[in-house]
Amino acid sequence: MINKKWKGIRFSLLVASAFLLVNKLSGQNMYTLQQCIDTALRNSLQLKSDNYDLDKTKASIGEAYSSLLPSVSASGSYQYQFKVPVQVVPADLFGGTAGTYQVAQFSVPQTKSASVDLSQTIFNASSLIALKAAKVAINLNQLQIQSSKEDLVYNVSATYYNIQTILKQIELTSKNLQNTEELLQSTNDQYIAGLATETDVDRLSVSRDNSKANLESSRNSLEKEYNLLKLLMNVPLENNVAVLDYELSGEVMPLESPAFDIMKKTDYLQVLENRRIADLERKNIKAGYLPSLTLSANYGLSGYYSNADPFKNLNNKWYSSSYVKLALNVPIFDGFNKKYKIQNKVIEIKKYDVQAEQLKQQSLKNVANANADLKSNFLTLQSKRRSLDLAQKVLDDLKLQYQNGIAMMTDVINSQSELHTAQNNYINALINIKQAELDLKKAQGTLLK
């Protein structure tokens, strides 16, 4: 049972709550949607990972270039033979008896050598095509970065709008709770004066408790959405972040069909780049039928000695050697291996053509649907706004009638329930407009514009 002290207690609680709320908000950083997006783009770990992939691809261009540049290497060796090998030779070579053999050593115990080798690819079609493919892969990585940015902008925006919606719900629920408490206090006073029943007081108490439960649920949802926003922004969860209130002013219902350019769609461009890579791979396989030509050269020095002095050669002399070589490799038959690889790539290219057409048709449909949803949501919002105003008017009238003994408490509680429903419908209409605008930008490929 509510006593007469309730009014003073409730007033004190409201003052304390307002004081705590002001202090809490004063310590929070207010973020606009654009500030949240900028922070997320700046701190995103996914974007950092995508940029590392881009750096790796750029490094692969250097690898492709390296196959076209000359290769130079140097080598040196030292060899000591504990036992010099011997060979058996006909004795008559050295003036001996024919038909007999002698043992002879044709090397010295120690040898040393040094040489420089050079090779240069003169013609290799596969290397040239690999270089082109590496450049296309960079475009594909850049498109992946753009796709990650678009996903991040979409998710941050959707979360931001959800927070604004919950804040609006909390605002309206708090107002409903305050009105219910005031009505409960008035009804309790009437009950004490014998002008209202205990059932009326109990019904309002149940309505008040339900409003408190709804308010607590909304606050819990708000905390979760803020945590998600902080995660997307990659800021510590203990940071104080707050979003601006939802504002509808200045929004006008779209009348014309939205502009659409398929070349602004990142997923469509990714398919085109994948097709280019597949076509280059086909050309690379086909280039395997062409001959390759390589130039190589060598220059070396050798020294021989039998004593322990590595700096004194036999006869005090270095013996040099050198050559220049052109190597031509002409593929003749590989068992039709390249033929079937080319066929597979042709099929892959055709699949990319089909995917591109499917994406184009799907994108056109998505743009049309998103625009239709946006128009519908604007009309729905106007209707829900009228319903909300009417529900509020009905409740105010019934409260006055109840205080004058004309209406029953059941009518007031039912009207409160209808007002809550109208408020929720209005809030949903608000967020649906923002969500439809977001979906339209996504369908158009203009999230980053």
Tab-separated table of C-alpha atoms in Angstrom:
chain	number	residue	atom	x	y	z
A	1	MET	CA	0.000	0.000	0.000
A	2	ILE	CA	1.273	3.427	-0.880
A	3	ASN	CA	1.311	5.964	1.919
A	4	LYS	CA	1.410	9.741	1.802
A	5	LYS	CA	5.166	9.802	2.162
A	6	TRP	CA	5.497	8.319	-1.359
A	7	LYS	CA	5.262	11.678	-3.084
A	8	GLY	CA	8.190	13.126	-1.148
A	9	ILE	CA	10.271	9.977	-1.599
A	10	ARG	CA	9.554	9.843	-5.334
A	11	PHE	CA	10.500	13.493	-5.728
A	12	SER	CA	13.804	12.900	-3.940
A	13	LEU	CA	14.551	9.884	-6.134
A	14	LEU	CA	13.837	11.856	-9.294
A	15	VAL	CA	16.147	14.661	-8.190
A	16	ALA	CA	18.920	12.184	-7.341
A	17	SER	CA	18.496	10.363	-10.652
A	18	ALA	CA	18.621	13.604	-12.595
A	19	PHE	CA	21.785	14.640	-10.740
A	20	LEU	CA	23.487	11.310	-11.479
A	21	LEU	CA	22.433	11.452	-15.114
A	22	VAL	CA	23.840	14.950	-15.586
A	23	ASN	CA	27.145	13.935	-14.019
A	24	LYS	CA	27.347	10.812	-16.157
A	25	LEU	CA	26.660	12.636	-19.404
A	26	SER	CA	29.141	15.363	-18.567
A	27	GLY	CA	31.900	12.729	-18.481
A	28	GLN	CA	31.019	11.202	-21.843
A	29	ASN	CA	32.372	12.064	-25.247
A	30	MET	CA	29.552	12.918	-27.647
A	31	TYR	CA	30.147	11.409	-31.086
A	32	THR	CA	28.443	12.261	-34.331
A	33	LEU	CA	27.906	9.407	-36.761
A	34	GLN	CA	30.718	10.683	-38.977
A	35	GLN	CA	33.091	10.829	-36.013
A	36	CYS	CA	32.272	7.223	-35.158
A	37	ILE	CA	32.888	6.190	-38.766
A	38	ASP	CA	36.181	8.096	-38.954
A	39	THR	CA	37.381	6.528	-35.708
A	40	ALA	CA	36.418	3.047	-36.877
A	41	LEU	CA	38.180	3.485	-40.224
A	42	ARG	CA	41.278	4.791	-38.475
A	43	ASN	CA	41.473	2.008	-35.864
A	44	SER	CA	40.083	-1.019	-37.719
A	45	LEU	CA	42.223	-4.140	-37.310
A	46	GLN	CA	40.595	-5.682	-40.379
A	47	LEU	CA	41.707	-2.748	-42.513
A	48	LYS	CA	45.221	-3.053	-41.123
A	49	SER	CA	45.244	-6.730	-42.105
A	50	ASP	CA	43.936	-5.878	-45.586
A	51	ASN	CA	46.680	-3.278	-46.013
A	52	TYR	CA	49.298	-5.866	-45.097
A	53	ASP	CA	47.867	-8.091	-47.835
A	54	LEU	CA	48.233	-5.159	-50.223
A	55	ASP	CA	51.871	-4.712	-49.195
A	56	LYS	CA	52.501	-8.405	-49.825
A	57	THR	CA	50.994	-8.138	-53.292
A	58	LYS	CA	53.118	-5.089	-54.082
A	59	ALA	CA	56.183	-7.088	-53.057
A	60	SER	CA	55.150	-9.813	-55.516
A	61	ILE	CA	55.541	-7.279	-58.349
A	62	GLY	CA	59.198	-7.003	-57.407
A	63	GLU	CA	59.430	-10.780	-57.584
A	64	ALA	CA	57.912	-10.730	-61.063
A	65	TYR	CA	60.361	-8.024	-62.148
A	66	SER	CA	63.308	-10.002	-60.801
A	67	SER	CA	62.736	-12.807	-63.310
A	68	LEU	CA	63.364	-10.296	-66.126
A	69	LEU	CA	66.623	-8.950	-64.702
A	70	PRO	CA	70.071	-10.545	-65.073
A	71	SER	CA	71.283	-12.919	-62.403
A	72	VAL	CA	74.934	-12.770	-61.312
A	73	SER	CA	76.643	-15.119	-58.870
A	74	ALA	CA	80.181	-15.814	-57.746
A	75	SER	CA	81.676	-18.977	-56.287
A	76	GLY	CA	84.982	-20.232	-55.018
A	77	SER	CA	86.342	-23.553	-53.808
A	78	TYR	CA	89.363	-25.194	-52.233
A	79	GLN	CA	90.027	-28.931	-52.380
A	80	TYR	CA	92.688	-31.024	-50.627
A	81	GLN	CA	93.091	-34.677	-51.591
A	82	PHE	CA	94.668	-36.824	-48.920
A	83	LYS	CA	95.378	-39.447	-51.563
A	84	VAL	CA	95.589	-38.398	-55.161
A	85	PRO	CA	93.670	-40.843	-57.346
A	86	VAL	CA	95.581	-42.836	-59.951
A	87	GLN	CA	94.712	-44.113	-63.381
A	88	VAL	CA	96.034	-47.076	-65.335
A	89	VAL	CA	97.429	-46.147	-68.773
A	90	PRO	CA	99.243	-48.093	-71.507
A	91	ALA	CA	102.975	-48.186	-70.796
A	92	ASP	CA	103.906	-47.539	-74.422
A	93	LEU	CA	102.603	-43.974	-74.044
A	94	PHE	CA	105.611	-43.285	-71.915
A	95	GLY	CA	108.114	-45.405	-73.904
A	96	GLY	CA	107.407	-48.621	-72.096
A	97	THR	CA	106.684	-52.106	-73.384
A	98	ALA	CA	103.571	-52.398	-75.497
A	99	GLY	CA	100.820	-54.407	-73.932
A	100	THR	CA	101.778	-53.426	-70.430
A	101	TYR	CA	100.328	-50.735	-68.182
A	102	GLN	CA	101.567	-48.163	-65.754
A	103	VAL	CA	99.932	-46.296	-62.891
A	104	ALA	CA	99.902	-42.506	-63.173
A	105	GLN	CA	98.510	-39.509	-61.198
A	106	PHE	CA	96.949	-36.743	-63.296
A	107	SER	CA	96.242	-34.230	-60.520
A	108	VAL	CA	97.900	-32.540	-57.588
A	109	PRO	CA	96.877	-32.774	-53.927
A	110	GLN	CA	95.507	-29.248	-53.661
A	111	THR	CA	93.382	-27.156	-56.014
A	112	LYS	CA	91.540	-23.855	-55.772
A	113	SER	CA	89.114	-22.097	-58.109
A	114	ALA	CA	86.954	-18.983	-58.423
A	115	SER	CA	84.296	-18.156	-60.986
A	116	VAL	CA	81.586	-15.649	-61.881
A	117	ASP	CA	78.325	-16.761	-63.559
A	118	LEU	CA	75.802	-14.572	-65.363
A	119	SER	CA	72.397	-15.494	-66.788
A	120	GLN	CA	69.783	-13.373	-68.505
A	121	THR	CA	66.360	-14.326	-69.763
A	122	ILE	CA	66.056	-12.920	-73.257
A	123	PHE	CA	62.529	-14.113	-73.964
A	124	ASN	CA	59.981	-15.778	-71.684
A	125	ALA	CA	56.351	-14.883	-72.320
A	126	SER	CA	55.207	-16.368	-68.987
A	127	SER	CA	57.344	-13.913	-67.015
A	128	LEU	CA	55.795	-10.925	-68.796
A	129	ILE	CA	52.262	-12.172	-68.165
A	130	ALA	CA	53.048	-12.887	-64.503
A	131	LEU	CA	54.060	-9.246	-64.128
A	132	LYS	CA	50.705	-8.088	-65.518
A	133	ALA	CA	48.851	-10.490	-63.206
A	134	ALA	CA	50.665	-9.090	-60.171
A	135	LYS	CA	49.529	-5.558	-61.087
A	136	VAL	CA	45.918	-6.731	-61.424
A	137	ALA	CA	46.198	-8.449	-58.031
A	138	ILE	CA	46.999	-5.045	-56.509
A	139	ASN	CA	43.703	-3.698	-57.858
A	140	LEU	CA	41.931	-6.685	-56.306
A	141	ASN	CA	43.540	-6.008	-52.914
A	142	GLN	CA	42.528	-2.354	-53.099
A	143	LEU	CA	38.958	-3.390	-53.836
A	144	GLN	CA	39.041	-5.710	-50.821
A	145	ILE	CA	40.102	-2.771	-48.659
A	146	GLN	CA	37.219	-0.737	-50.079
A	147	SER	CA	34.807	-3.600	-49.386
A	148	SER	CA	36.008	-3.835	-45.775
A	149	LYS	CA	35.515	-0.079	-45.392
A	150	GLU	CA	31.971	-0.307	-46.752
A	151	ASP	CA	31.112	-3.145	-44.356
A	152	LEU	CA	32.536	-1.155	-41.467
A	153	VAL	CA	30.624	2.015	-42.394
A	154	TYR	CA	27.401	0.018	-42.729
A	155	ASN	CA	27.808	-1.766	-39.373
A	156	VAL	CA	28.832	1.397	-37.511
A	157	SER	CA	25.883	3.322	-38.971
A	158	ALA	CA	23.380	0.561	-38.177
A	159	THR	CA	24.672	0.305	-34.597
A	160	TYR	CA	24.590	4.091	-34.204
A	161	TYR	CA	20.942	4.173	-35.326
A	162	ASN	CA	20.082	1.296	-32.971
A	163	ILE	CA	21.544	3.253	-30.065
A	164	GLN	CA	19.540	6.327	-31.047
A	165	THR	CA	16.415	4.169	-31.143
A	166	ILE	CA	17.037	2.716	-27.693
A	167	LEU	CA	17.767	6.180	-26.302
A	168	LYS	CA	14.405	7.319	-27.664
A	169	GLN	CA	12.745	4.287	-26.094
A	170	ILE	CA	14.356	5.075	-22.748
A	171	GLU	CA	13.224	8.693	-23.008
A	172	LEU	CA	9.614	7.735	-23.714
A	173	THR	CA	9.563	4.904	-21.176
A	174	SER	CA	10.960	7.226	-18.497
A	175	LYS	CA	8.258	9.757	-19.306
A	176	ASN	CA	5.591	7.038	-19.142
A	177	LEU	CA	6.968	5.848	-15.813
A	178	GLN	CA	6.856	9.363	-14.408
A	179	ASN	CA	3.265	9.836	-15.589
A	180	THR	CA	2.263	6.470	-14.145
A	181	GLU	CA	3.835	7.320	-10.800
A	182	GLU	CA	1.995	10.645	-10.724
A	183	LEU	CA	-1.275	8.928	-11.561
A	184	LEU	CA	-0.545	6.253	-8.967
A	185	GLN	CA	0.044	8.911	-6.319
A	186	SER	CA	-3.182	10.689	-7.265
A	187	THR	CA	-5.139	7.433	-7.242
A	188	ASN	CA	-3.661	6.453	-3.895
A	189	ASP	CA	-4.754	9.779	-2.468
A	190	GLN	CA	-8.234	9.143	-3.876
A	191	TYR	CA	-8.216	5.651	-2.376
A	192	ILE	CA	-7.367	7.045	1.043
A	193	ALA	CA	-10.214	9.536	0.604
A	194	GLY	CA	-12.539	6.693	-0.395
A	195	LEU	CA	-12.879	7.870	-4.003
A	196	ALA	CA	-10.949	4.989	-5.628
A	197	THR	CA	-10.667	1.264	-5.105
A	198	GLU	CA	-7.674	-0.757	-3.990
A	199	THR	CA	-7.866	-2.588	-7.320
A	200	ASP	CA	-7.258	0.695	-9.141
A	201	VAL	CA	-4.125	1.259	-7.056
A	202	ASP	CA	-2.906	-2.305	-7.647
A	203	ARG	CA	-3.429	-2.060	-11.401
A	204	LEU	CA	-1.413	1.137	-11.566
A	205	SER	CA	1.283	-0.476	-9.414
A	206	VAL	CA	1.533	-3.342	-11.901
A	207	SER	CA	1.710	-0.840	-14.772
A	208	ARG	CA	4.475	1.060	-12.967
A	209	ASP	CA	6.472	-2.118	-12.328
A	210	ASN	CA	6.137	-3.138	-15.971
A	211	SER	CA	7.442	0.258	-17.044
A	212	LYS	CA	10.408	-0.124	-14.699
A	213	ALA	CA	11.164	-3.576	-16.123
A	214	ASN	CA	10.954	-2.231	-19.678
A	215	LEU	CA	13.240	0.641	-18.742
A	216	GLU	CA	15.827	-1.717	-17.245
A	217	SER	CA	15.661	-3.961	-20.320
A	218	SER	CA	16.217	-0.968	-22.594
A	219	ARG	CA	19.207	0.152	-20.538
A	220	ASN	CA	20.699	-3.327	-20.781
A	221	SER	CA	20.213	-3.319	-24.555
A	222	LEU	CA	21.764	0.145	-24.714
A	223	GLU	CA	24.894	-1.045	-22.907
A	224	LYS	CA	25.273	-3.964	-25.324
A	225	GLU	CA	24.887	-1.722	-28.364
A	226	TYR	CA	27.454	0.715	-26.978
A	227	ASN	CA	29.853	-2.182	-26.454
A	228	LEU	CA	29.333	-3.218	-30.069
A	229	LEU	CA	29.942	0.335	-31.260
A	230	LYS	CA	33.169	0.531	-29.245
A	231	LEU	CA	34.266	-2.794	-30.712
A	232	LEU	CA	33.641	-1.536	-34.238
A	233	MET	CA	35.517	1.678	-33.413
A	234	ASN	CA	38.275	-0.384	-31.756
A	235	VAL	CA	38.324	1.740	-28.618
A	236	PRO	CA	38.567	0.376	-25.031
A	237	LEU	CA	35.252	-0.744	-23.550
A	238	GLU	CA	35.888	1.411	-20.486
A	239	ASN	CA	35.900	4.552	-22.649
A	240	ASN	CA	32.886	6.832	-22.272
A	241	VAL	CA	31.090	7.157	-25.605
A	242	ALA	CA	27.706	8.750	-26.275
A	243	VAL	CA	25.779	9.364	-29.490
A	244	LEU	CA	23.661	12.343	-30.447
A	245	ASP	CA	19.876	12.250	-30.217
A	246	TYR	CA	17.894	11.293	-33.288
A	247	GLU	CA	16.655	14.263	-35.303
A	248	LEU	CA	14.062	13.969	-38.042
A	249	SER	CA	13.937	17.613	-39.077
A	250	GLY	CA	14.928	18.385	-42.645
A	251	GLU	CA	14.256	14.906	-44.024
A	252	VAL	CA	12.161	14.846	-47.164
A	253	MET	CA	10.549	11.838	-48.765
A	254	PRO	CA	12.353	10.886	-52.031
A	255	LEU	CA	10.196	11.301	-55.111
A	256	GLU	CA	12.517	10.417	-57.997
A	257	SER	CA	14.155	7.103	-58.756
A	258	PRO	CA	17.713	7.022	-57.380
A	259	ALA	CA	20.693	7.142	-59.716
A	260	PHE	CA	22.627	3.914	-60.121
A	261	ASP	CA	26.009	3.148	-61.661
A	262	ILE	CA	27.053	-0.506	-61.539
A	263	MET	CA	30.715	0.537	-61.751
A	264	LYS	CA	30.402	1.963	-58.216
A	265	LYS	CA	29.601	-1.474	-56.808
A	266	THR	CA	32.694	-2.954	-55.201
A	267	ASP	CA	31.545	-6.561	-55.448
A	268	TYR	CA	30.902	-6.102	-59.175
A	269	LEU	CA	34.370	-4.619	-59.689
A	270	GLN	CA	35.877	-7.528	-57.748
A	271	VAL	CA	34.273	-9.984	-60.150
A	272	LEU	CA	35.681	-8.043	-63.115
A	273	GLU	CA	39.191	-8.084	-61.607
A	274	ASN	CA	38.950	-11.803	-60.866
A	275	ARG	CA	37.957	-12.329	-64.485
A	276	ARG	CA	41.022	-10.368	-65.625
A	277	ILE	CA	43.269	-12.514	-63.448
A	278	ALA	CA	41.707	-15.707	-64.809
A	279	ASP	CA	42.226	-14.448	-68.367
A	280	LEU	CA	45.883	-13.644	-67.631
A	281	GLU	CA	46.317	-17.111	-66.162
A	282	ARG	CA	44.870	-18.550	-69.375
A	283	LYS	CA	47.336	-16.504	-71.413
A	284	ASN	CA	50.154	-17.619	-69.134
A	285	ILE	CA	49.325	-21.263	-69.748
A	286	LYS	CA	49.069	-20.605	-73.478
A	287	ALA	CA	52.471	-18.902	-73.390
A	288	GLY	CA	53.877	-22.254	-72.365
A	289	TYR	CA	53.669	-23.268	-76.055
A	290	LEU	CA	56.202	-20.567	-76.944
A	291	PRO	CA	59.968	-21.156	-76.810
A	292	SER	CA	62.154	-19.467	-74.219
A	293	LEU	CA	65.648	-18.114	-74.806
A	294	THR	CA	68.293	-17.642	-72.122
A	295	LEU	CA	71.802	-16.212	-72.278
A	296	SER	CA	74.452	-17.389	-69.819
A	297	ALA	CA	78.174	-16.733	-69.390
A	298	ASN	CA	80.983	-17.861	-67.089
A	299	TYR	CA	84.513	-16.796	-66.298
A	300	GLY	CA	86.720	-18.753	-63.900
A	301	LEU	CA	90.251	-19.133	-62.565
A	302	SER	CA	91.912	-22.289	-61.247
A	303	GLY	CA	95.144	-22.831	-59.357
A	304	TYR	CA	97.025	-26.006	-58.471
A	305	TYR	CA	99.712	-26.618	-55.865
A	306	SER	CA	101.301	-29.487	-54.005
A	307	ASN	CA	102.807	-27.694	-51.023
A	308	ALA	CA	101.162	-26.065	-48.027
A	309	ASP	CA	101.351	-22.560	-49.424
A	310	PRO	CA	97.881	-21.704	-50.849
A	311	PHE	CA	99.182	-18.461	-52.340
A	312	LYS	CA	101.837	-20.061	-54.540
A	313	ASN	CA	100.487	-21.996	-57.518
A	314	LEU	CA	102.354	-24.467	-59.610
A	315	ASN	CA	104.383	-22.566	-62.159
A	316	ASN	CA	103.189	-19.405	-60.358
A	317	LYS	CA	100.243	-19.289	-62.718
A	318	TRP	CA	96.436	-19.083	-62.705
A	319	TYR	CA	94.622	-21.017	-65.405
A	320	SER	CA	91.495	-19.261	-66.721
A	321	SER	CA	88.347	-20.563	-68.407
A	322	SER	CA	85.259	-18.879	-69.863
A	323	TYR	CA	82.221	-19.464	-72.034
A	324	VAL	CA	79.080	-17.804	-73.413
A	325	LYS	CA	75.955	-19.890	-74.027
A	326	LEU	CA	72.549	-19.347	-75.632
A	327	ALA	CA	69.935	-21.868	-74.499
A	328	LEU	CA	66.743	-22.289	-76.500
A	329	ASN	CA	63.935	-24.350	-74.989
A	330	VAL	CA	61.196	-25.370	-77.419
A	331	PRO	CA	58.209	-27.256	-75.957
A	332	ILE	CA	56.990	-29.950	-78.342
A	333	PHE	CA	54.448	-32.203	-76.621
A	334	ASP	CA	53.154	-32.306	-73.035
A	335	GLY	CA	50.402	-34.878	-73.342
A	336	PHE	CA	47.728	-32.172	-73.899
A	337	ASN	CA	48.275	-30.890	-70.326
A	338	LYS	CA	48.190	-27.213	-71.275
A	339	LYS	CA	45.241	-27.750	-73.597
A	340	TYR	CA	42.969	-28.920	-70.792
A	341	LYS	CA	44.253	-26.285	-68.376
A	342	ILE	CA	43.300	-23.629	-70.922
A	343	GLN	CA	39.830	-25.159	-71.273
A	344	ASN	CA	39.345	-24.959	-67.495
A	345	LYS	CA	40.337	-21.290	-67.488
A	346	VAL	CA	37.940	-20.527	-70.339
A	347	ILE	CA	35.117	-22.083	-68.315
A	348	GLU	CA	36.179	-20.084	-65.250
A	349	ILE	CA	36.080	-16.860	-67.274
A	350	LYS	CA	32.569	-17.663	-68.507
A	351	LYS	CA	31.453	-18.221	-64.910
A	352	TYR	CA	32.755	-14.780	-63.963
A	353	ASP	CA	30.767	-13.305	-66.862
A	354	VAL	CA	27.616	-14.946	-65.500
A	355	GLN	CA	28.374	-13.742	-61.958
A	356	ALA	CA	28.850	-10.190	-63.215
A	357	GLU	CA	25.479	-10.235	-64.963
A	358	GLN	CA	23.793	-11.741	-61.903
A	359	LEU	CA	25.280	-9.046	-59.673
A	360	LYS	CA	24.132	-6.344	-62.061
A	361	GLN	CA	20.545	-7.593	-62.057
A	362	GLN	CA	20.568	-8.167	-58.290
A	363	SER	CA	21.936	-4.678	-57.667
A	364	LEU	CA	19.237	-3.084	-59.807
A	365	LYS	CA	16.607	-4.965	-57.818
A	366	ASN	CA	18.183	-4.012	-54.485
A	367	VAL	CA	18.249	-0.326	-55.424
A	368	ALA	CA	14.604	-0.397	-56.499
A	369	ASN	CA	13.546	-2.271	-53.339
A	370	ALA	CA	15.535	0.005	-51.030
A	371	ASN	CA	14.022	3.099	-52.636
A	372	ALA	CA	10.526	1.632	-52.340
A	373	ASP	CA	11.154	0.793	-48.671
A	374	LEU	CA	12.377	4.316	-48.029
A	375	LYS	CA	9.245	5.879	-49.530
A	376	SER	CA	7.023	3.446	-47.645
A	377	ASN	CA	8.782	4.153	-44.359
A	378	PHE	CA	8.306	7.897	-44.776
A	379	LEU	CA	4.572	7.372	-45.247
A	380	THR	CA	4.486	4.950	-42.309
A	381	LEU	CA	6.285	7.470	-40.112
A	382	GLN	CA	3.685	10.128	-40.829
A	383	SER	CA	0.922	7.668	-39.956
A	384	LYS	CA	2.625	6.524	-36.756
A	385	ARG	CA	3.234	10.137	-35.739
A	386	ARG	CA	-0.489	10.872	-36.050
A	387	SER	CA	-1.334	7.688	-34.131
A	388	LEU	CA	1.084	8.636	-31.370
A	389	ASP	CA	-0.368	12.126	-31.010
A	390	LEU	CA	-3.885	10.698	-30.965
A	391	ALA	CA	-2.999	8.025	-28.382
A	392	GLN	CA	-1.454	10.691	-26.146
A	393	LYS	CA	-4.556	12.875	-26.490
A	394	VAL	CA	-6.860	9.956	-25.642
A	395	LEU	CA	-4.824	9.116	-22.542
A	396	ASP	CA	-4.803	12.728	-21.356
A	397	ASP	CA	-8.576	12.949	-21.849
A	398	LEU	CA	-9.200	9.670	-19.989
A	399	LYS	CA	-6.989	10.762	-17.099
A	400	LEU	CA	-9.042	13.926	-16.748
A	401	GLN	CA	-12.294	11.962	-17.028
A	402	TYR	CA	-11.066	9.482	-14.403
A	403	GLN	CA	-10.198	12.290	-12.011
A	404	ASN	CA	-13.721	13.662	-12.541
A	405	GLY	CA	-15.241	10.218	-11.953
A	406	ILE	CA	-16.453	9.789	-15.536
A	407	ALA	CA	-14.010	7.120	-16.815
A	408	MET	CA	-12.809	3.941	-15.129
A	409	MET	CA	-9.228	3.053	-14.230
A	410	THR	CA	-9.414	0.135	-16.676
A	411	ASP	CA	-9.917	2.614	-19.495
A	412	VAL	CA	-6.873	4.621	-18.371
A	413	ILE	CA	-4.624	1.546	-18.158
A	414	ASN	CA	-5.797	0.292	-21.551
A	415	SER	CA	-5.120	3.721	-23.002
A	416	GLN	CA	-1.622	3.666	-21.484
A	417	SER	CA	-0.986	0.321	-23.155
A	418	GLU	CA	-2.172	1.721	-26.478
A	419	LEU	CA	0.138	4.711	-26.020
A	420	HIS	CA	3.108	2.408	-25.361
A	421	THR	CA	2.292	0.492	-28.533
A	422	ALA	CA	2.014	3.727	-30.518
A	423	GLN	CA	5.343	4.912	-29.112
A	424	ASN	CA	7.102	1.677	-30.070
A	425	ASN	CA	5.591	1.818	-33.548
A	426	TYR	CA	6.768	5.392	-33.947
A	427	ILE	CA	10.286	4.558	-32.791
A	428	ASN	CA	10.436	1.605	-35.180
A	429	ALA	CA	9.303	3.879	-38.000
A	430	LEU	CA	12.103	6.312	-37.154
A	431	ILE	CA	14.813	3.668	-37.266
A	432	ASN	CA	13.320	2.049	-40.358
A	433	ILE	CA	13.844	5.277	-42.299
A	434	LYS	CA	17.508	5.418	-41.340
A	435	GLN	CA	17.936	1.726	-42.078
A	436	ALA	CA	16.273	2.147	-45.474
A	437	GLU	CA	18.565	5.078	-46.292
A	438	LEU	CA	21.541	2.951	-45.286
A	439	ASP	CA	20.353	0.020	-47.405
A	440	LEU	CA	19.851	2.327	-50.383
A	441	LYS	CA	23.409	3.651	-50.108
A	442	LYS	CA	24.705	0.102	-49.848
A	443	ALA	CA	22.711	-0.964	-52.899
A	444	GLN	CA	24.004	2.049	-54.844
A	445	GLY	CA	27.597	1.507	-53.736
A	446	THR	CA	27.810	5.003	-52.207
A	447	LEU	CA	28.460	4.170	-48.532
A	448	LEU	CA	31.883	5.815	-48.703
A	449	LYS	CA	30.660	8.918	-50.533
